[in-house]
Amino acid sequence: MSSLRAAARLRPVASRWTRKSCLRPYATAPSAEQPFFTNEPSGPIVKTAIPGPESKKAIEELDKVFDTRSLNMLANYQKSFGNYIADPDGNVLLDVYAQIASIPVGYSNPTLAAAAASPQMASAIINRPALGNFPSHDWASIIKTGILKVAPKGLDQVFTAMAGSDANETAYKAAFMWRRQQERGGAHVEFSEEDIASSMLNQSPGAPQLSILSFKSGFHGRLFGSLSTTRSKPIHKIDIPAFDWPQATFPLLKYPLEDHAQENAKAEADSLADVERIITTHHLPPCAVVVEPIQSEGGDNHASPAFFRGLRALTKKHNVLLIVDEVQTGVGATGKFWAHDHWNLDTPPDMVTFSKKAQTAGYYFGNPELRPNKPYRQFNTWMGDPARAILFRAIIEEIERLDLVTNTAKVGEYLYKGIEELGKLYPGQVQNLRGKGQGTFIAFDSPRRDEVVKKAKSVGVNIGGSGERAVRLRPMLIFQKHHVDILLEALEKIFKS
Amino acid sequence: MSSLRAAARLRPVASRWTRKSCLRPYATAPSAEQPFFTNEPSGPIVKTAIPGPESKKAIEELDKVFDTRSLNMLANYQKSFGNYIADPDGNVLLDVYAQIASIPVGYSNPTLAAAAASPQMASAIINRPALGNFPSHDWASIIKTGILKVAPKGLDQVFTAMAGSDANETAYKAAFMWRRQQERGGAHVEFSEEDIASSMLNQSPGAPQLSILSFKSGFHGRLFGSLSTTRSKPIHKIDIPAFDWPQATFPLLKYPLEDHAQENAKAEADSLADVERIITTHHLPPCAVVVEPIQSEGGDNHASPAFFRGLRALTKKHNVLLIVDEVQTGVGATGKFWAHDHWNLDTPPDMVTFSKKAQTAGYYFGNPELRPNKPYRQFNTWMGDPARAILFRAIIEEIERLDLVTNTAKVGEYLYKGIEELGKLYPGQVQNLRGKGQGTFIAFDSPRRDEVVKKAKSVGVNIGGSGERAVRLRPMLIFQKHHVDILLEALEKIFKS
């Protein structure tokens, strides 16, 4: 592995990759780029097969008490730094999967470490409040200088939650309450006796015959309500009771998008027609449509800004809420802070949900009617976790300090071109490359995807898949051009093999 | 308020309360008891009406960005210590509500503070893993020396989650998968094409027509699946779609239990008959029954060990799983580590869920058949939070160090007798006192409950309600006899007024 390590030492010497002009997307030499963290490893170190002997021993121990069948790699986080994940055998991999797209500013980030060591954090860890009843005196400040500082345009309220699934489910609950309030005639109209009695029996009208509309191949979580809107893979859904909620066709676009403009526009128009048909005819009327800006778990499926503007118009027309699920796309990875910033909407989405890179979760909203008319309707003991909200504030500070959204846009362009070039050199290995102009939120189909993902570890890279055959790149926001070069070189080795 | 403070200074002088022999349940003087924390406030301090001017200002600010209609009290946790919660106006209240029964070993606990300051915690905070894919090398050790060290008898596996609702929902998912696996003929039998296809359409058999049976007045969470089993109050349920799952009558016992043995036995037998009827006839067959050892949110409703043994026998007889929801009762408050330890079951429950005082969440199970037959069926990005698991380990250490379960059993007895005596002195003020022998998990009905709870703050105590008219006591595990004396004195002031 010494050649790999040598190749990876981009500073001070240029790598083999960067020397090959045909494969160097940009004329600017990566060595001109200042690394964000000077103490980051200069490249991957692969000492053993992964898992190595130490990891194997530890996994065997872990399996006795914890299901390890989905284990990808045992990590040593105390030894992980920046873009690099370490394991107990001394292997250090460039991580472009980042805990399923959830590490924002690098492992063991010093800014986050300082936040973690603060007295405010210590108190939040050990004195966890029931936020709805007993918020701390500094809660307003924590959310105003953190979560709300990056609120999507037009949405100035937040409901805090724990993870992506409950962020979506609480947004759905808000949508159902909003719809029924409208049907009753407003916030001032009291619940009827029938509403009250039937709700306790799980029957309509108290438990209404309404639905959330989602898209085929979409992923919105795994609890009972969110799973009823998840449509990506049977393994998530099988054997779990579901609400009889509808799904609309998602436009299956051809890539590169610009080469198939007409067909793609047709697919998007058909999808919108399907949405309208369902909204107007489904036996459980949808009160909201939930959509990911880029279907992630379902295979990195894109749609155009025009499609989303159409969806916004349709939902407005039919008085249905638009919930944008930014659990995976949010917080900078697409080269905008929120992926829906790419759409240029006339009116904002009604709710935007977040988690993953925020390291906390919840949903944003703007319309006061989405605040339920009485307290305790949207409530639970913890309502999120102040410790995680404090961390998100530090993440935002780090993103601003290093201008990481701009970085991701710029590096994403470099990465996209690099993979495009690689695809030309190794025909058939890179299919349906997608994510142009979407920061580092890039994916391509591979005829031997599982093998590519598996082999990547042996050449120093931790990489993930999505859908049936996509290789999905989800590097952190601190991913730089010299990291791109290491990734491209590793992919080339795999494609050659 | 100076008289209150003086009265509260139990060490070194005896309080008015302890001097009144008729109200002193035990002959032993509280002053003989060593306080766990010598730097704990010696009693409540009430400086202003609550909320005071500082709090009011801060609440107004908070309300602009966060729903404050359920706000009970704004707290300053950095100034809170032990059993005492502080606010921005300098008020310090004895807290027997403890963040809705979720603070285990006191505010700003030094043992927890040390855990929060450890390098392991810092790494867990800033390097949050996707536990199912990339667990840390020390995860096995964290759960073995923490969560699993206190696993209920017979249950040696754990699935970690985020809060009570998803702890229950993932347990429900395990139950549905288990049931369908049995129907298929075992773990080795593959899903049928029909299962796969129909699951993607939210239709049976892939999304099966099965249910979870819960009890009237029970509370199991607020997400779509858990809310379908919650039956405590319409405000939680109204306007939210629900599964058509069944509910059984919960025995409505008369208190004190020993004075109504025959009627209570009859009520319990009727409830069990109702359970059996539903299991054998409901159109969506229950694959599991979920039950709280003491219905908490629903008003502190108790049932006898014999009832729960009967429920275990019935579920065994009909091959239905028994899920014990210990979200509120677990971790020591009832004078046993788990409330179901009081039942002397022949065979353990199939699953036990936990959250609140554990400061993390999840469910325990023992049967290997409850581990789904394939990976990724029970999975999500974070699958809990190692930072919170590390904290639970420190909580367990503190409970062991101070022998807090024993303390809670002993103090609970003293508290119960004190309230019993108070009820005799102020007829009608304490009705249906319950929780004898259940540690400090004590409640009583009050003809003016909301007023009692509200007034408590003015006499230095933070106290909560449950159900329609119950005053529920949920002190922390570090609640001692001298705290009981302060609480009793405060209650007496309210009853007198």
CSV table of C-alpha atoms in Angstrom, one decimal, chain A residues 76-286:
chain,number,residue,atom,x,y,z
A,76,ASN,CA,-12.0,4.1,16.1
A,77,TYR,CA,-13.4,7.7,16.3
A,78,GLN,CA,-10.8,9.0,18.7
A,79,LYS,CA,-8.2,8.3,16.0
A,80,SER,CA,-10.4,9.6,13.1
A,81,PHE,CA,-9.7,13.1,11.9
A,82,GLY,CA,-11.1,15.4,9.2
A,83,ASN,CA,-12.0,13.4,6.1
A,84,TYR,CA,-10.4,10.3,7.4
A,85,ILE,CA,-12.0,7.4,9.4
A,86,ALA,CA,-9.7,5.1,11.4
A,87,ASP,CA,-10.2,1.5,12.5
A,88,PRO,CA,-8.8,-0.6,15.3
A,89,ASP,CA,-6.2,-2.2,13.0
A,90,GLY,CA,-4.5,1.1,12.1
A,91,ASN,CA,-6.3,1.5,8.7
A,92,VAL,CA,-7.2,5.0,7.8
A,93,LEU,CA,-9.6,5.6,5.0
A,94,LEU,CA,-10.7,8.7,3.1
A,95,ASP,CA,-14.4,8.7,4.0
A,96,VAL,CA,-16.8,9.8,1.3
A,97,TYR,CA,-19.8,8.2,3.0
A,98,ALA,CA,-19.5,10.1,6.3
A,99,GLN,CA,-21.9,8.1,8.5
A,100,ILE,CA,-24.5,7.9,5.8
A,101,ALA,CA,-24.1,11.6,4.9
A,102,SER,CA,-24.3,12.8,8.4
A,103,ILE,CA,-20.8,14.0,9.5
A,104,PRO,CA,-20.6,17.7,8.4
A,105,VAL,CA,-17.3,19.2,9.2
A,106,GLY,CA,-15.0,16.3,9.8
A,107,TYR,CA,-14.1,13.8,12.5
A,108,SER,CA,-12.7,15.3,15.7
A,109,ASN,CA,-13.3,18.8,14.4
A,110,PRO,CA,-11.5,21.2,16.8
A,111,THR,CA,-14.3,23.8,16.7
A,112,LEU,CA,-16.9,21.1,17.7
A,113,ALA,CA,-14.5,19.8,20.3
A,114,ALA,CA,-14.4,23.2,21.9
A,115,ALA,CA,-18.2,23.3,21.9
A,116,ALA,CA,-18.3,19.8,23.4
A,117,ALA,CA,-16.0,21.0,26.2
A,118,SER,CA,-18.0,24.1,27.1
A,119,PRO,CA,-19.9,24.4,30.4
A,120,GLN,CA,-23.1,25.0,28.5
A,121,MET,CA,-22.7,21.6,26.7
A,122,ALA,CA,-21.8,19.8,30.0
A,123,SER,CA,-25.0,21.2,31.5
A,124,ALA,CA,-27.1,20.2,28.5
A,125,ILE,CA,-25.7,16.7,28.6
A,126,ILE,CA,-26.3,16.0,32.3
A,127,ASN,CA,-29.4,18.2,32.9
A,128,ARG,CA,-31.6,17.2,30.0
A,129,PRO,CA,-34.8,19.2,30.1
A,130,ALA,CA,-38.3,18.4,29.0
A,131,LEU,CA,-38.1,21.3,26.5
A,132,GLY,CA,-41.8,21.9,26.1
A,133,ASN,CA,-42.3,22.3,29.8
A,134,PHE,CA,-39.0,23.4,31.3
A,135,PRO,CA,-36.8,25.0,28.6
A,136,SER,CA,-33.6,26.5,29.8
A,137,HIS,CA,-33.1,30.2,30.1
A,138,ASP,CA,-30.6,30.1,27.2
A,139,TRP,CA,-32.8,27.9,24.9
A,140,ALA,CA,-34.0,31.0,22.9
A,141,SER,CA,-30.4,32.1,22.4
A,142,ILE,CA,-29.2,28.6,21.4
A,143,ILE,CA,-31.8,28.2,18.7
A,144,LYS,CA,-31.6,31.9,17.5
A,145,THR,CA,-27.9,31.7,17.1
A,146,GLY,CA,-28.0,28.2,15.8
A,147,ILE,CA,-30.9,26.3,14.2
A,148,LEU,CA,-32.8,29.4,13.2
A,149,LYS,CA,-29.8,31.3,11.9
A,150,VAL,CA,-29.9,29.0,8.9
A,151,ALA,CA,-33.7,28.7,8.6
A,152,PRO,CA,-34.8,28.4,5.0
A,153,LYS,CA,-36.2,31.6,3.5
A,154,GLY,CA,-39.7,32.4,4.7
A,155,LEU,CA,-39.7,29.8,7.5
A,156,ASP,CA,-38.9,31.4,10.9
A,157,GLN,CA,-40.3,28.8,13.3
A,158,VAL,CA,-38.8,25.5,14.3
A,159,PHE,CA,-40.0,22.3,16.1
A,160,THR,CA,-37.1,20.3,17.4
A,161,ALA,CA,-37.0,16.5,17.3
A,162,MET,CA,-34.5,13.7,17.6
A,163,ALA,CA,-33.9,12.2,14.1
A,164,GLY,CA,-35.1,12.2,10.6
A,165,SER,CA,-38.1,9.9,11.1
A,166,ASP,CA,-39.7,11.8,13.9
A,167,ALA,CA,-38.8,15.1,12.2
A,168,ASN,CA,-41.0,14.0,9.3
A,169,GLU,CA,-43.7,12.4,11.5
A,170,THR,CA,-44.1,15.6,13.6
A,171,ALA,CA,-44.3,17.6,10.3
A,172,TYR,CA,-47.0,15.2,9.1
A,173,LYS,CA,-48.9,15.6,12.4
A,174,ALA,CA,-48.8,19.4,11.9
A,175,ALA,CA,-50.2,18.9,8.4
A,176,PHE,CA,-53.1,16.8,9.6
A,177,MET,CA,-54.0,19.2,12.4
A,178,TRP,CA,-53.8,22.2,10.0
A,179,ARG,CA,-56.1,20.4,7.5
A,180,ARG,CA,-58.7,19.5,10.1
A,181,GLN,CA,-58.6,23.0,11.5
A,182,GLN,CA,-59.5,24.3,8.1
A,183,GLU,CA,-62.3,21.8,7.7
A,184,ARG,CA,-63.6,22.9,11.1
A,185,GLY,CA,-63.6,26.5,10.1
A,186,GLY,CA,-60.6,27.9,12.0
A,187,ALA,CA,-58.4,27.7,15.1
A,188,HIS,CA,-61.2,29.1,17.3
A,189,VAL,CA,-63.7,26.3,16.5
A,190,GLU,CA,-63.7,23.7,19.3
A,191,PHE,CA,-63.3,20.0,18.6
A,192,SER,CA,-66.7,18.3,18.4
A,193,GLU,CA,-67.9,15.6,20.8
A,194,GLU,CA,-67.7,13.2,17.9
A,195,ASP,CA,-64.1,14.2,17.1
A,196,ILE,CA,-63.1,13.7,20.7
A,197,ALA,CA,-64.9,10.4,21.2
A,198,SER,CA,-63.9,8.8,17.9
A,199,SER,CA,-60.2,9.9,18.3
A,200,MET,CA,-60.0,7.8,21.4
A,201,LEU,CA,-61.2,4.8,19.4
A,202,ASN,CA,-58.8,5.4,16.5
A,203,GLN,CA,-61.7,6.0,14.3
A,204,SER,CA,-62.8,8.8,11.9
A,205,PRO,CA,-63.5,11.7,12.1
A,206,GLY,CA,-61.2,12.1,15.2
A,207,ALA,CA,-58.6,10.0,13.6
A,208,PRO,CA,-59.2,11.3,10.1
A,209,GLN,CA,-59.3,9.5,6.8
A,210,LEU,CA,-56.6,11.7,5.3
A,211,SER,CA,-53.2,10.9,3.9
A,212,ILE,CA,-49.7,12.1,3.1
A,213,LEU,CA,-48.7,11.8,-0.6
A,214,SER,CA,-45.2,10.6,-1.3
A,215,PHE,CA,-43.2,9.6,-4.4
A,216,LYS,CA,-42.1,6.2,-5.6
A,217,SER,CA,-38.5,5.5,-4.6
A,218,GLY,CA,-38.7,8.2,-1.9
A,219,PHE,CA,-37.3,7.6,1.6
A,220,HIS,CA,-38.7,9.4,4.6
A,221,GLY,CA,-38.0,7.2,7.6
A,222,ARG,CA,-38.8,3.9,9.2
A,223,LEU,CA,-41.4,4.6,11.9
A,224,PHE,CA,-45.0,3.7,11.2
A,225,GLY,CA,-46.1,7.0,9.7
A,226,SER,CA,-42.9,7.9,8.0
A,227,LEU,CA,-42.5,4.3,6.7
A,228,SER,CA,-45.9,4.6,5.2
A,229,THR,CA,-44.4,7.3,3.0
A,230,THR,CA,-41.2,5.5,2.3
A,231,ARG,CA,-41.1,3.7,-1.0
A,232,SER,CA,-37.5,2.9,-1.7
A,233,LYS,CA,-37.0,-0.8,-0.9
A,234,PRO,CA,-39.1,-3.7,0.4
A,235,ILE,CA,-36.5,-4.6,3.0
A,236,HIS,CA,-37.5,-1.4,4.9
A,237,LYS,CA,-41.3,-2.1,4.6
A,238,ILE,CA,-42.0,-5.7,4.6
A,239,ASP,CA,-44.1,-7.1,7.5
A,240,ILE,CA,-44.9,-3.7,9.0
A,241,PRO,CA,-48.5,-2.4,8.9
A,242,ALA,CA,-48.9,0.7,6.8
A,243,PHE,CA,-51.4,3.4,6.2
A,244,ASP,CA,-53.2,3.1,2.9
A,245,TRP,CA,-51.5,6.3,1.7
A,246,PRO,CA,-50.9,7.0,-2.0
A,247,GLN,CA,-47.6,7.3,-4.0
A,248,ALA,CA,-47.1,9.3,-7.1
A,249,THR,CA,-44.7,8.5,-9.9
A,250,PHE,CA,-41.4,10.2,-9.6
A,251,PRO,CA,-39.9,11.4,-12.9
A,252,LEU,CA,-37.3,8.9,-14.0
A,253,LEU,CA,-34.9,11.3,-15.7
A,254,LYS,CA,-32.2,10.5,-18.2
A,255,TYR,CA,-28.6,11.7,-17.6
A,256,PRO,CA,-26.9,13.9,-18.4
A,257,LEU,CA,-30.0,16.0,-18.0
A,258,GLU,CA,-29.1,18.5,-20.7
A,259,ASP,CA,-28.9,15.8,-23.3
A,260,HIS,CA,-32.4,14.6,-22.7
A,261,ALA,CA,-34.3,17.8,-22.1
A,262,GLN,CA,-37.4,17.0,-24.0
A,263,GLU,CA,-37.9,13.4,-22.7
A,264,ASN,CA,-37.2,14.6,-19.2
A,265,ALA,CA,-39.7,17.5,-19.4
A,266,LYS,CA,-42.3,14.9,-20.5
A,267,ALA,CA,-41.5,12.6,-17.6
A,268,GLU,CA,-41.8,15.5,-15.2
A,269,ALA,CA,-45.1,16.7,-16.6
A,270,ASP,CA,-46.4,13.1,-16.3
A,271,SER,CA,-45.4,13.0,-12.7
A,272,LEU,CA,-47.1,16.2,-11.9
A,273,ALA,CA,-50.3,15.0,-13.6
A,274,ASP,CA,-50.1,11.9,-11.5
A,275,VAL,CA,-49.8,14.1,-8.3
A,276,GLU,CA,-52.8,16.1,-9.4
A,277,ARG,CA,-54.9,13.0,-10.1
A,278,ILE,CA,-54.1,11.6,-6.7
A,279,ILE,CA,-54.8,14.8,-4.9
A,280,THR,CA,-58.2,15.2,-6.5
A,281,THR,CA,-59.3,11.5,-6.5
A,282,HIS,CA,-57.7,9.5,-3.8
A,283,HIS,CA,-60.1,8.0,-1.2
A,284,LEU,CA,-57.9,9.3,1.6
A,285,PRO,CA,-57.3,12.9,0.5
A,286,PRO,CA,-53.7,14.0,0.9
